[in-house]
PDB file of C-alpha atoms in Angstrom:
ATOM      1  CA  UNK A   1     115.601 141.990  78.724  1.00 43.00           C
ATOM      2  CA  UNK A   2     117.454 138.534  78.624  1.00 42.00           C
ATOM      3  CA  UNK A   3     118.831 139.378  81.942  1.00 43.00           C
ATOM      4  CA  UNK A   4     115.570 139.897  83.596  1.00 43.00           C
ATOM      5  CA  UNK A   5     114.234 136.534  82.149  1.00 47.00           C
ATOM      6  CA  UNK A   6     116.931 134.732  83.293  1.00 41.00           C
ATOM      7  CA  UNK A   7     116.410 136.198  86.746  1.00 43.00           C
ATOM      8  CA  UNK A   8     112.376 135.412  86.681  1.00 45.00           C
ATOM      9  CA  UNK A   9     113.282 132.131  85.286  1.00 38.00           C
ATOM     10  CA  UNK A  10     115.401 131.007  88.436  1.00 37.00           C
ATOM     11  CA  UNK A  11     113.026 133.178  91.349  1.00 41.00           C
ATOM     12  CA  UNK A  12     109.995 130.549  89.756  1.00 43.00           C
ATOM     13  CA  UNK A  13     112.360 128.041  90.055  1.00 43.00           C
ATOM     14  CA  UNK A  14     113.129 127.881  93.598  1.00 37.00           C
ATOM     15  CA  UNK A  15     109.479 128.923  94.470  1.00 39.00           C
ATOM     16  CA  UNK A  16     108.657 125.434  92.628  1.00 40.00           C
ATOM     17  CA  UNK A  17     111.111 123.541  94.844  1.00 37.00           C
ATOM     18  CA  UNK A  18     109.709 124.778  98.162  1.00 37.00           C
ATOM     19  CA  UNK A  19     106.274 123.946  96.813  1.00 38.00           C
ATOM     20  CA  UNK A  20     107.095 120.364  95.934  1.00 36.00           C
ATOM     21  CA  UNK A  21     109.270 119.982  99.124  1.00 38.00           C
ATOM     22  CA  UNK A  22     106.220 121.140 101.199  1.00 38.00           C
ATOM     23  CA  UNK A  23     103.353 119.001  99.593  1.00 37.00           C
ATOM     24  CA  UNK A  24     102.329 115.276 100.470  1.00 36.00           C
ATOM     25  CA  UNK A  25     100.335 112.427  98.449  1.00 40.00           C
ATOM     26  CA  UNK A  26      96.788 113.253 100.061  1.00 34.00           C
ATOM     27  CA  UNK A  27      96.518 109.061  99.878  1.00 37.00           C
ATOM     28  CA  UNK A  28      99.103 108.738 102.310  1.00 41.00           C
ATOM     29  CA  UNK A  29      97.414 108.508 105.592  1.00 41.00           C
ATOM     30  CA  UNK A  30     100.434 109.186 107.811  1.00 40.00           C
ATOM     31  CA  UNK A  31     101.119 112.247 108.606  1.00 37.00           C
ATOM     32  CA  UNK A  32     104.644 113.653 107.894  1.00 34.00           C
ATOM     33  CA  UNK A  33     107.251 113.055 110.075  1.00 33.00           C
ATOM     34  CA  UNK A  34     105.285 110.376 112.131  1.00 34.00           C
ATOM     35  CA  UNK A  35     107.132 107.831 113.890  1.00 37.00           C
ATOM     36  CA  UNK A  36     104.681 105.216 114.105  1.00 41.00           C
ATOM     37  CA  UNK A  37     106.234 102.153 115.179  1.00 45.00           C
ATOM     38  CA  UNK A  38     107.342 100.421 118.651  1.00 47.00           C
ATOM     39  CA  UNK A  39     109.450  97.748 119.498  1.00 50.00           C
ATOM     40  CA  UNK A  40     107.455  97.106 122.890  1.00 49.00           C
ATOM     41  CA  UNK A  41     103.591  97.582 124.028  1.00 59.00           C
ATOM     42  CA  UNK A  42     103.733 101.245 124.684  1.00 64.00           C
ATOM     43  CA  UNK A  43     100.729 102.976 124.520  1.00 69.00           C
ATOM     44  CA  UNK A  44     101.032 105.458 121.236  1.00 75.00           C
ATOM     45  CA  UNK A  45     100.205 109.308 121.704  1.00 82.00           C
ATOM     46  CA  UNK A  46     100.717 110.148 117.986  1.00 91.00           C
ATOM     47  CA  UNK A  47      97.284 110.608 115.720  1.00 95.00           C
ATOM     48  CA  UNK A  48      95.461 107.688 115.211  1.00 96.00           C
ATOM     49  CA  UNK A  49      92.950 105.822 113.479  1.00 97.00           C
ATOM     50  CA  UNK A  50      90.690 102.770 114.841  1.00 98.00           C
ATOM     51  CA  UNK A  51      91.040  99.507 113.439  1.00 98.00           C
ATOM     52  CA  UNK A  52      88.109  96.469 114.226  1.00 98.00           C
ATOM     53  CA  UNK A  53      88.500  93.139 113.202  1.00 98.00           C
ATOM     54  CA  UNK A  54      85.714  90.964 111.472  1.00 97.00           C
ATOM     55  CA  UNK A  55      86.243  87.463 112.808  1.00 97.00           C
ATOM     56  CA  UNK A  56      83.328  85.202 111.446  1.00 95.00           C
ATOM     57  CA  UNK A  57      82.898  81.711 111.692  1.00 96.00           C
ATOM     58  CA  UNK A  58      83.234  79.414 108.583  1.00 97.00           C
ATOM     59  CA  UNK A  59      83.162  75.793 107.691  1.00 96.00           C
ATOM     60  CA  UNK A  60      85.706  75.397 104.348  1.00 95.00           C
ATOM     61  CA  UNK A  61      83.766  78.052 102.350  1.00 91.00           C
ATOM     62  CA  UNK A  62      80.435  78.041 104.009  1.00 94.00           C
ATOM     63  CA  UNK A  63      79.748  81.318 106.740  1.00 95.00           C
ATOM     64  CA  UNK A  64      78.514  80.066 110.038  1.00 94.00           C
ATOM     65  CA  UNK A  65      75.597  82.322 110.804  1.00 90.00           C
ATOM     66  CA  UNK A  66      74.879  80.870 114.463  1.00 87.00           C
ATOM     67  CA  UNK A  67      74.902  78.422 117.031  1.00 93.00           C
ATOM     68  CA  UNK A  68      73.699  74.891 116.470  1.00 94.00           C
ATOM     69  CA  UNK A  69      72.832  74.805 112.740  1.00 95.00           C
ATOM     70  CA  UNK A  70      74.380  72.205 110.660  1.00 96.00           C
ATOM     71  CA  UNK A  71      76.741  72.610 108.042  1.00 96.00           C
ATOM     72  CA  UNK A  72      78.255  70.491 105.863  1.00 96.00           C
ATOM     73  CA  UNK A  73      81.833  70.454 104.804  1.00 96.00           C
ATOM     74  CA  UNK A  74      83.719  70.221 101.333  1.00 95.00           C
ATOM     75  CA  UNK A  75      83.745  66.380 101.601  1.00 93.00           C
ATOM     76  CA  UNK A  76      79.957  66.307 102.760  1.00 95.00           C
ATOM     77  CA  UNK A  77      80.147  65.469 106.652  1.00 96.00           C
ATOM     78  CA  UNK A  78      78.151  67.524 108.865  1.00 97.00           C
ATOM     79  CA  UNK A  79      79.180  69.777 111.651  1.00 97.00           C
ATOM     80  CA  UNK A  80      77.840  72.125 114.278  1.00 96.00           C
ATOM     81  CA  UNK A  81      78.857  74.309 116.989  1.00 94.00           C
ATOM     82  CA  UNK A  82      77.567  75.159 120.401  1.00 96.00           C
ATOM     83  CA  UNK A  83      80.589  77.491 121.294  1.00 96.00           C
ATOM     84  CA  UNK A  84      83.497  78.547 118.969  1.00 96.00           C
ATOM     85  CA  UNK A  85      85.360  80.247 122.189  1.00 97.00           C
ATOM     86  CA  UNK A  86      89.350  81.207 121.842  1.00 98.00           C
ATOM     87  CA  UNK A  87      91.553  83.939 122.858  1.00 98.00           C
ATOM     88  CA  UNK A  88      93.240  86.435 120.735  1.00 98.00           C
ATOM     89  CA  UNK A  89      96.354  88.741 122.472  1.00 98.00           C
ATOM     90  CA  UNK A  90      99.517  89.644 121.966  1.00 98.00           C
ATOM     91  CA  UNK A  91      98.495  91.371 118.158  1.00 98.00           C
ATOM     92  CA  UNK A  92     101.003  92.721 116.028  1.00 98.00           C
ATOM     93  CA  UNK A  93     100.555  95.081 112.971  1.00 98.00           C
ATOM     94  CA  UNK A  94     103.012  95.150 110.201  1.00 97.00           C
ATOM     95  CA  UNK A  95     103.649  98.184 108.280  1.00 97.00           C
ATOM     96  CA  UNK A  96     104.131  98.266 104.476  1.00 96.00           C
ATOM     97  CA  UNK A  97     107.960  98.921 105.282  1.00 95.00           C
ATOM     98  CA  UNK A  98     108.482  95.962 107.329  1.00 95.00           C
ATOM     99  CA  UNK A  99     107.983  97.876 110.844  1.00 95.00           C
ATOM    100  CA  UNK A 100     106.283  96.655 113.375  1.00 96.00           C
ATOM    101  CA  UNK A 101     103.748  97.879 115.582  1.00 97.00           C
ATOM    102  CA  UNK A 102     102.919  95.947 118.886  1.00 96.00           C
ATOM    103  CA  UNK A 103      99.114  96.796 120.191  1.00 96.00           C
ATOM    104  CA  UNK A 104      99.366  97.156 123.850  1.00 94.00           C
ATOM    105  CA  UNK A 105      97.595  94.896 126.181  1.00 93.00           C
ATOM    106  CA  UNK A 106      94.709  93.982 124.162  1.00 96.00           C
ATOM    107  CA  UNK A 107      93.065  90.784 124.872  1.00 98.00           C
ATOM    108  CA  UNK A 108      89.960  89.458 122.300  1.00 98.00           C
ATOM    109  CA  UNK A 109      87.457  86.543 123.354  1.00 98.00           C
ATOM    110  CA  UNK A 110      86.212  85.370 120.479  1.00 97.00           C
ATOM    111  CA  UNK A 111      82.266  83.915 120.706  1.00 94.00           C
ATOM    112  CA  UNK A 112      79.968  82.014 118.492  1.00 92.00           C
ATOM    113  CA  UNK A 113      77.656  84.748 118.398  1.00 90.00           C
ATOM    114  CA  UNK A 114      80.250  88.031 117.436  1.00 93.00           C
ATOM    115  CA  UNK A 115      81.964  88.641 114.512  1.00 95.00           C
ATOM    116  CA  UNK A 116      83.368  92.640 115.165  1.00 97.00           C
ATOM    117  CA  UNK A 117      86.054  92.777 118.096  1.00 98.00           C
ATOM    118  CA  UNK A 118      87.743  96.482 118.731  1.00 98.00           C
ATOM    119  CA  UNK A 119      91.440  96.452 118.328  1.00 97.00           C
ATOM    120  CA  UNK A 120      91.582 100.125 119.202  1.00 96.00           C
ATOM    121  CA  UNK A 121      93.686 103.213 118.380  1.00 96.00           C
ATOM    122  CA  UNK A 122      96.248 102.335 116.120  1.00 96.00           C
ATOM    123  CA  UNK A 123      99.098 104.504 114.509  1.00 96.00           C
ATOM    124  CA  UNK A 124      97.776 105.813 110.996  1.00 96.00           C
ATOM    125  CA  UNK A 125      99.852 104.597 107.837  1.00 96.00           C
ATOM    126  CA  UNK A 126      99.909 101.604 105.381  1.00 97.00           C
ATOM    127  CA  UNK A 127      99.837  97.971 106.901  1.00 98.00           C
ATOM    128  CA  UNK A 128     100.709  94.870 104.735  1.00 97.00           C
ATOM    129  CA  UNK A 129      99.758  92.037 107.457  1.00 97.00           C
ATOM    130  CA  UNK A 130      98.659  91.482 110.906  1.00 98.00           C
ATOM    131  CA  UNK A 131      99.983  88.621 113.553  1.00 98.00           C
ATOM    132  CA  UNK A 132      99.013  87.308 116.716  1.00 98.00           C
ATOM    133  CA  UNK A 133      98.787  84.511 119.523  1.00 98.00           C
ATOM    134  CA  UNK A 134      95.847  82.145 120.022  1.00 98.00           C
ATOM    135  CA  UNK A 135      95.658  82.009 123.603  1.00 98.00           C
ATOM    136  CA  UNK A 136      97.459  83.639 127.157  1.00 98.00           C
ATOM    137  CA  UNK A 137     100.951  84.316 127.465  1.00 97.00           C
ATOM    138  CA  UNK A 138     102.414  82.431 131.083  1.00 96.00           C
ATOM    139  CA  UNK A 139     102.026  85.931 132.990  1.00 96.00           C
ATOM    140  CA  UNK A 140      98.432  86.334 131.879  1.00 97.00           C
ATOM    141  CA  UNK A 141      97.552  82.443 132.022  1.00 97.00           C
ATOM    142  CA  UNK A 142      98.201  82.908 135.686  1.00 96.00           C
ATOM    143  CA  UNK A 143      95.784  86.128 136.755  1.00 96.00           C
ATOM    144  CA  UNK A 144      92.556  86.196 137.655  1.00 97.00           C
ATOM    145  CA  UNK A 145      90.391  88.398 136.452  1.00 96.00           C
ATOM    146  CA  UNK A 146      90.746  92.278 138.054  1.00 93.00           C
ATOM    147  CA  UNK A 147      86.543  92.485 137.691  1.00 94.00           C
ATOM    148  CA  UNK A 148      83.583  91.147 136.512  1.00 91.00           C
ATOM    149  CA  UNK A 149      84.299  93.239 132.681  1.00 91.00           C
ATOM    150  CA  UNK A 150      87.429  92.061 132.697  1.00 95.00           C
ATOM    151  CA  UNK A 151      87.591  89.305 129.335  1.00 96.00           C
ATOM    152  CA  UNK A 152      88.975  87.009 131.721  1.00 97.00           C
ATOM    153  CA  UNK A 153      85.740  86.705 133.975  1.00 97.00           C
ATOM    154  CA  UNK A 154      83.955  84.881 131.148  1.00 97.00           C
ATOM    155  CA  UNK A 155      83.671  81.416 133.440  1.00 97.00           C
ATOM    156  CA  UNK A 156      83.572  79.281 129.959  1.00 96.00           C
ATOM    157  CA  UNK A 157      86.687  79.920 130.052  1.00 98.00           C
ATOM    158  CA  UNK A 158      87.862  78.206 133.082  1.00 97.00           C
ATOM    159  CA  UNK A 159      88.946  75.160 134.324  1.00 94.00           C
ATOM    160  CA  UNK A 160      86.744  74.722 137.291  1.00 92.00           C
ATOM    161  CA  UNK A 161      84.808  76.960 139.569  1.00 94.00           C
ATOM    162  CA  UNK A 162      87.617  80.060 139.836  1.00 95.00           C
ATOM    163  CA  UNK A 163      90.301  80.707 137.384  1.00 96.00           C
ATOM    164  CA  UNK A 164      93.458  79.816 139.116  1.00 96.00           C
ATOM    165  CA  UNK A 165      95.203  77.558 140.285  1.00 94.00           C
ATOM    166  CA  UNK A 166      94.648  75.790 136.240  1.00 94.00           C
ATOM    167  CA  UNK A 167      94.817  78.930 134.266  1.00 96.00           C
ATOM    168  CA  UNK A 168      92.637  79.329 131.454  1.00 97.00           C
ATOM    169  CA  UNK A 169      91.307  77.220 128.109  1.00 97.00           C
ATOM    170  CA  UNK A 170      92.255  79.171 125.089  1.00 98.00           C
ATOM    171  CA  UNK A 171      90.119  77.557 123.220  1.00 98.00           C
ATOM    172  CA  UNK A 172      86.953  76.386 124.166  1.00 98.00           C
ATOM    173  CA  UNK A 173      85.249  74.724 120.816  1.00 97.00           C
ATOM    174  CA  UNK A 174      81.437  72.189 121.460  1.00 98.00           C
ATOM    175  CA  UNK A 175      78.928  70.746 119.214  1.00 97.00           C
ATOM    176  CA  UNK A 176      78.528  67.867 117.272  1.00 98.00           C
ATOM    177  CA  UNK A 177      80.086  66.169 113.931  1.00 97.00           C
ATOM    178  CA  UNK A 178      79.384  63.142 111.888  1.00 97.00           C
ATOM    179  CA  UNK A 179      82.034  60.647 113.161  1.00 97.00           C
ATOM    180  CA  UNK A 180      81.437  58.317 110.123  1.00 96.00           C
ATOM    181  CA  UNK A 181      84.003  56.865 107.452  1.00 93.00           C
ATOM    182  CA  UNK A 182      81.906  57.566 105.182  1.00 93.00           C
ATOM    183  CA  UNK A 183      80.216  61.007 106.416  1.00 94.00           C
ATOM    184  CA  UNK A 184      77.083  59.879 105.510  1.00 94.00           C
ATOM    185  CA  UNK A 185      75.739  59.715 109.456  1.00 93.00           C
ATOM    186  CA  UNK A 186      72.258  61.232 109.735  1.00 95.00           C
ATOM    187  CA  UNK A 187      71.367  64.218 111.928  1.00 95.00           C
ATOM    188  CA  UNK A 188      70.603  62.384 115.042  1.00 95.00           C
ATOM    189  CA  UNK A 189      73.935  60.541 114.649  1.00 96.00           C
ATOM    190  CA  UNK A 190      76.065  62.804 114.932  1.00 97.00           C
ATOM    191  CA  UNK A 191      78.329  62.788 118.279  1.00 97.00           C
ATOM    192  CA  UNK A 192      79.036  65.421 120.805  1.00 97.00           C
ATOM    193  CA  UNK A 193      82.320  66.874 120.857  1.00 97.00           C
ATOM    194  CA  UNK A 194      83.988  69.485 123.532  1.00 96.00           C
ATOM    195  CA  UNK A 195      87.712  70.709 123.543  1.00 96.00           C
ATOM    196  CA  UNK A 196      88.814  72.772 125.837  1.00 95.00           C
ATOM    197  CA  UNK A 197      92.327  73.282 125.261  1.00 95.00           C
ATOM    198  CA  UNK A 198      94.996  75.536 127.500  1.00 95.00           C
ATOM    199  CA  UNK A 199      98.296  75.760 129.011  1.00 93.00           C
ATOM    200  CA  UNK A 200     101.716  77.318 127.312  1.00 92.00           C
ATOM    201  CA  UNK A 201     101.841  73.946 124.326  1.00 91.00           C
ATOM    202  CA  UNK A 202      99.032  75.153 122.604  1.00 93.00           C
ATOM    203  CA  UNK A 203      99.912  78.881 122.751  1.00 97.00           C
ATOM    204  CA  UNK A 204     100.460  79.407 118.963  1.00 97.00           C
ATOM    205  CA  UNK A 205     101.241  82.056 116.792  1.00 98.00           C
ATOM    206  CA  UNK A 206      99.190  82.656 114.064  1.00 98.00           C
ATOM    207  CA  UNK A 207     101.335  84.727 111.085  1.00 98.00           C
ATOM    208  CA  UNK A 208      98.705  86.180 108.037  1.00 98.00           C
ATOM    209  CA  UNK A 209      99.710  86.519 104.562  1.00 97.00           C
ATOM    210  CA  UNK A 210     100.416  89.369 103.017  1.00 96.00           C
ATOM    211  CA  UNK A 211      97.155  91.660 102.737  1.00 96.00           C
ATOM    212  CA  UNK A 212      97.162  95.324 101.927  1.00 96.00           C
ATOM    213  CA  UNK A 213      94.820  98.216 104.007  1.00 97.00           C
ATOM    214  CA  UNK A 214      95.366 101.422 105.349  1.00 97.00           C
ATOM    215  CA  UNK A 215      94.304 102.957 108.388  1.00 97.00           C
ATOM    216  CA  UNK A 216      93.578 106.726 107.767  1.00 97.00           C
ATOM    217  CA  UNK A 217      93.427 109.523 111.033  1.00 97.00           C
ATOM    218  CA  UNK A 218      89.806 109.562 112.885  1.00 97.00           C
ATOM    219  CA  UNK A 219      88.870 107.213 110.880  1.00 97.00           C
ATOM    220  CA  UNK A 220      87.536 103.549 111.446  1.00 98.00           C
ATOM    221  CA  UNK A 221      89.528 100.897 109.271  1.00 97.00           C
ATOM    222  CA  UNK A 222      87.718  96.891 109.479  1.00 97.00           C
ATOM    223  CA  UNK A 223      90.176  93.866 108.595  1.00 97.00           C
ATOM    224  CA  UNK A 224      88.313  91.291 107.663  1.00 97.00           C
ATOM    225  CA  UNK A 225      89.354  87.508 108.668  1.00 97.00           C
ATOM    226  CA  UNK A 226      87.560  84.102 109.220  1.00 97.00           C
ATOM    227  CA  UNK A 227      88.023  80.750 111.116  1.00 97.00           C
ATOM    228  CA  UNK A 228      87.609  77.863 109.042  1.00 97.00           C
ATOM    229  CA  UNK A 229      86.952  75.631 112.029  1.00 97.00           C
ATOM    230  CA  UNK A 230      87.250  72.693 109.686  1.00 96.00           C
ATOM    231  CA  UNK A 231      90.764  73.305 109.427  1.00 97.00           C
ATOM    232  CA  UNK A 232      90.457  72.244 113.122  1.00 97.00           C
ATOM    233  CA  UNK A 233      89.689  68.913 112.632  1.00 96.00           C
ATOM    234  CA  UNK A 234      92.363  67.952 110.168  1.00 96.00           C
ATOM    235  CA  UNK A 235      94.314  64.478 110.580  1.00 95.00           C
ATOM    236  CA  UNK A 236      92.103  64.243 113.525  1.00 95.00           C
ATOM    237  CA  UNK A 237      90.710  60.748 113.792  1.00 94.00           C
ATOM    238  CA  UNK A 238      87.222  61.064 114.087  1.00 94.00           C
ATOM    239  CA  UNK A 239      86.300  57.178 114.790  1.00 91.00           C
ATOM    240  CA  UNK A 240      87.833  57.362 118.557  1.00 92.00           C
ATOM    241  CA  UNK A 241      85.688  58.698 120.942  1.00 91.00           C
ATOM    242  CA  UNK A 242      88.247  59.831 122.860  1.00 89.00           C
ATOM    243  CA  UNK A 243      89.439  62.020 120.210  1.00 93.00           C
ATOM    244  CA  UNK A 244      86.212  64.127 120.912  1.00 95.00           C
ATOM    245  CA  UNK A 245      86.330  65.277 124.123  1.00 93.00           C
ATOM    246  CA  UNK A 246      89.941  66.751 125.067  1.00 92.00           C
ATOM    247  CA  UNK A 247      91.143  68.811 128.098  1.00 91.00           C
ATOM    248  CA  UNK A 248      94.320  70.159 128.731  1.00 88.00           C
ATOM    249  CA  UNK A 249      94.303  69.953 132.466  1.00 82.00           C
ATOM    250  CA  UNK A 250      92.097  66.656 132.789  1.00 72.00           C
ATOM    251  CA  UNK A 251      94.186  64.445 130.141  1.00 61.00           C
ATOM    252  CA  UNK A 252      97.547  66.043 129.543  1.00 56.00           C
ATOM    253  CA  UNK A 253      99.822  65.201 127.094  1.00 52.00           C
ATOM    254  CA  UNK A 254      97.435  63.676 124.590  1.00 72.00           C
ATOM    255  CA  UNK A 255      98.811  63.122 121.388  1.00 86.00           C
ATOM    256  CA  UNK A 256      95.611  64.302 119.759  1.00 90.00           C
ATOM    257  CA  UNK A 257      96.132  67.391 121.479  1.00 90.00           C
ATOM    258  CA  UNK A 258      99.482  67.935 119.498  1.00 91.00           C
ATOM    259  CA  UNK A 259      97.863  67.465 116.083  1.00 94.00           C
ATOM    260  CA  UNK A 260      94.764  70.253 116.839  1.00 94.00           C
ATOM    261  CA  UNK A 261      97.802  72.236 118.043  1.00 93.00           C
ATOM    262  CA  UNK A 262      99.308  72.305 115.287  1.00 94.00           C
ATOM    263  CA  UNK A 263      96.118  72.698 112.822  1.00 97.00           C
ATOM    264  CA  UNK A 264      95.416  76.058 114.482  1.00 97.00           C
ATOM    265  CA  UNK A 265      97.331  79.032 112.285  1.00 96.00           C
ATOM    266  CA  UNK A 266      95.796  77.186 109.149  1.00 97.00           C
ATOM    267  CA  UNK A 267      91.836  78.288 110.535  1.00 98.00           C
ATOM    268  CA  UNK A 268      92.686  81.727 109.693  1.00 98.00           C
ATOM    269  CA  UNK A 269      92.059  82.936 106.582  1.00 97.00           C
ATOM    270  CA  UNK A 270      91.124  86.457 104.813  1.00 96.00           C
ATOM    271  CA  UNK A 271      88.051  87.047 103.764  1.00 92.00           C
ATOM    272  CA  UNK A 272      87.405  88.002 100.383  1.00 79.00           C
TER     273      UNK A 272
END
C-alpha cells in the first residue's frame, strides 16, 4: 500500500511539471517562442497586432481642436495656427526588455486637422517607449514623390513648385501670436508667423519617456501623444519680426533656426 502511494505520488508529479512547463500567462500577448525584434527595417512575418498613434495638437495644457481659433498659453499670450505640418519617420518601438524594434519605411505627415496616423503591423509583446525622427533622413530628403498618394506629394511641403532640387520642409508651422512684452496684444494685433523649416540640421530625434502598453495579436493598440506647440516657441524672441517668418532654404544658417531646433523633442508629450 505505501509502495503504490509513493508510485501515484511521483506519476502526479511529473504530470504537474509538463502541465506547468506547457502553460503561458494569458496576459502575455506574445506568443511563445516569438522572436520579435530587428536590428534593421525588415518587414516582420511573425503575428501581429496594429498599433495607431493619437497625435493631437496642444498649447501647454489646452487641446487644439482646429485651425485658426485662439488659444491662450500658461502665461496668457494668444496663439493660433493655420497649419501644424511636420514629418514623422524613422519610428522605433522599444520592448519592455530593452529590444528594439525598427518599423519599416513608414513615413507620417502630421496635419492640423488629424489626430490618428496608422503605424501598422507591429510584432505583438510588451513595449515600454517609442522613438523617432522629426523630419527626412538625406536619402529620403532627396526623392520625389513615386505618385500622387505618396506622403511626399503633399506640395505644403515643398520648397517651390516641385520637390527637388531643395528637398523638403519638415516642418511646416503658420498662424499668428501676440508678439507683445507683455502678452496683452488684442486679437487683431496679433502678427503672422510661418516656419518652414528643412534640411539634415533640423532632423532631430525625438526619445519618449518611459510609458507602458501592450500590443496584443489582431488586435488594434492606440498610443496616445501630443505636441505642445508652445514648447516651440521657447527662448524665441518674439519682438523681431524676423524671428517670425523662417526658411531653411531662403535664410540659412539663422541663429533662430538653431534655438526652434533644439526646442523640438520637448513638444512631445504623453497624453494622460
Amino acid at each position: 500500500m505505501k509502495i503504490f502511494n509513493y508510485q501515484s505520488l511521483v506519476f502526479t508529479s511529473i504530470i504537474c511539471i509538463f502541465i506547468i512547463a506547457g502553460c503561458k500567462d494569458k496576459n502575455d500577448p506574445s506568443p511563445s517562442g516569438l522572436t520579435d525584434t530587428t536590428t534593421t527595417e525588415q518587414p516582420y512575418t511573425g503575428p501581429t497586432g496594429f498599433l495607431r498613434l493619437h497625435l493631437h495638437n496642444y498649447i501647454d495644457q489646452e487641446e487644439v481642436l482646429g485651425p485658426n481659433e485662439i488659444y491662450t498659453n500658461n502665461a496668457g499670450r494668444k496663439i493660433s495656427f493655420s497649419r501644424t505640418n511636420l514629418f514623422i519617420s524613422k519610428i522605433e518601438l522599444i520592448k519592455k526588455d530593452g529590444s528594439v524594434y525598427k518599423v519599416p519605411g513608414k513615413i507620417i505627415l502630421k496635419n492640423v486637422d488629424e489626430d490618428t496616423y496608422d503605424i501598422g503591423d507591429v510584432p505583438p509583446g510588451f513595449y515600454k517607449s517609442i522613438r523617432f525622427y522629426v523630419g527626412l533622413d538625406e536619402e529620403t530628403n532627396k526623392k520625389s514623390p513615386s505618385s500622387a498618394t505618396d506622403v511626399l506629394s503633399n506640395q505644403s511641403m515643398w520648397y517651390g513648385s516641385a520637390a527637388q532640387p531643395d528637398g523638403y520642409s519638415f516642418i511646416n508651422f503658420e498662424g499668428k501670436i501676440d508678439t507683445t512684452a507683455n502678452a496683452d496684444a488684442p486679437e487683431e494685433n496679433m502678427q503672422p508667423f510661418s516656419y518652414k523649416l528643412g534640411t539634415s540640421k533640423n532632423f532631430k530625434q525625438v526619445v519618449m519617456p518611459e510609458y507602458e502598453y501592450a500590443v496584443i495579436v489582431n488586435k488594434t493598440q492606440f498610443l496616445h501623444l501630443y505636441l505642445d506647440w508652445n514648447q516651440f516657441f521657447r527662448n524665441v524672441p518674439l519682438n523681431n519680426k524676423a524671428n517670425l517668418n523662417v526658411s531653411s532654404i531662403e535664410v540659412p544658417a539663422k541663429d533662430i533656426e538653431t534655438i526652434i531646433g533644439n526646442n523640438i523633442a520637448s513638444m512631445f508629450k504623453y497624453e494622460e
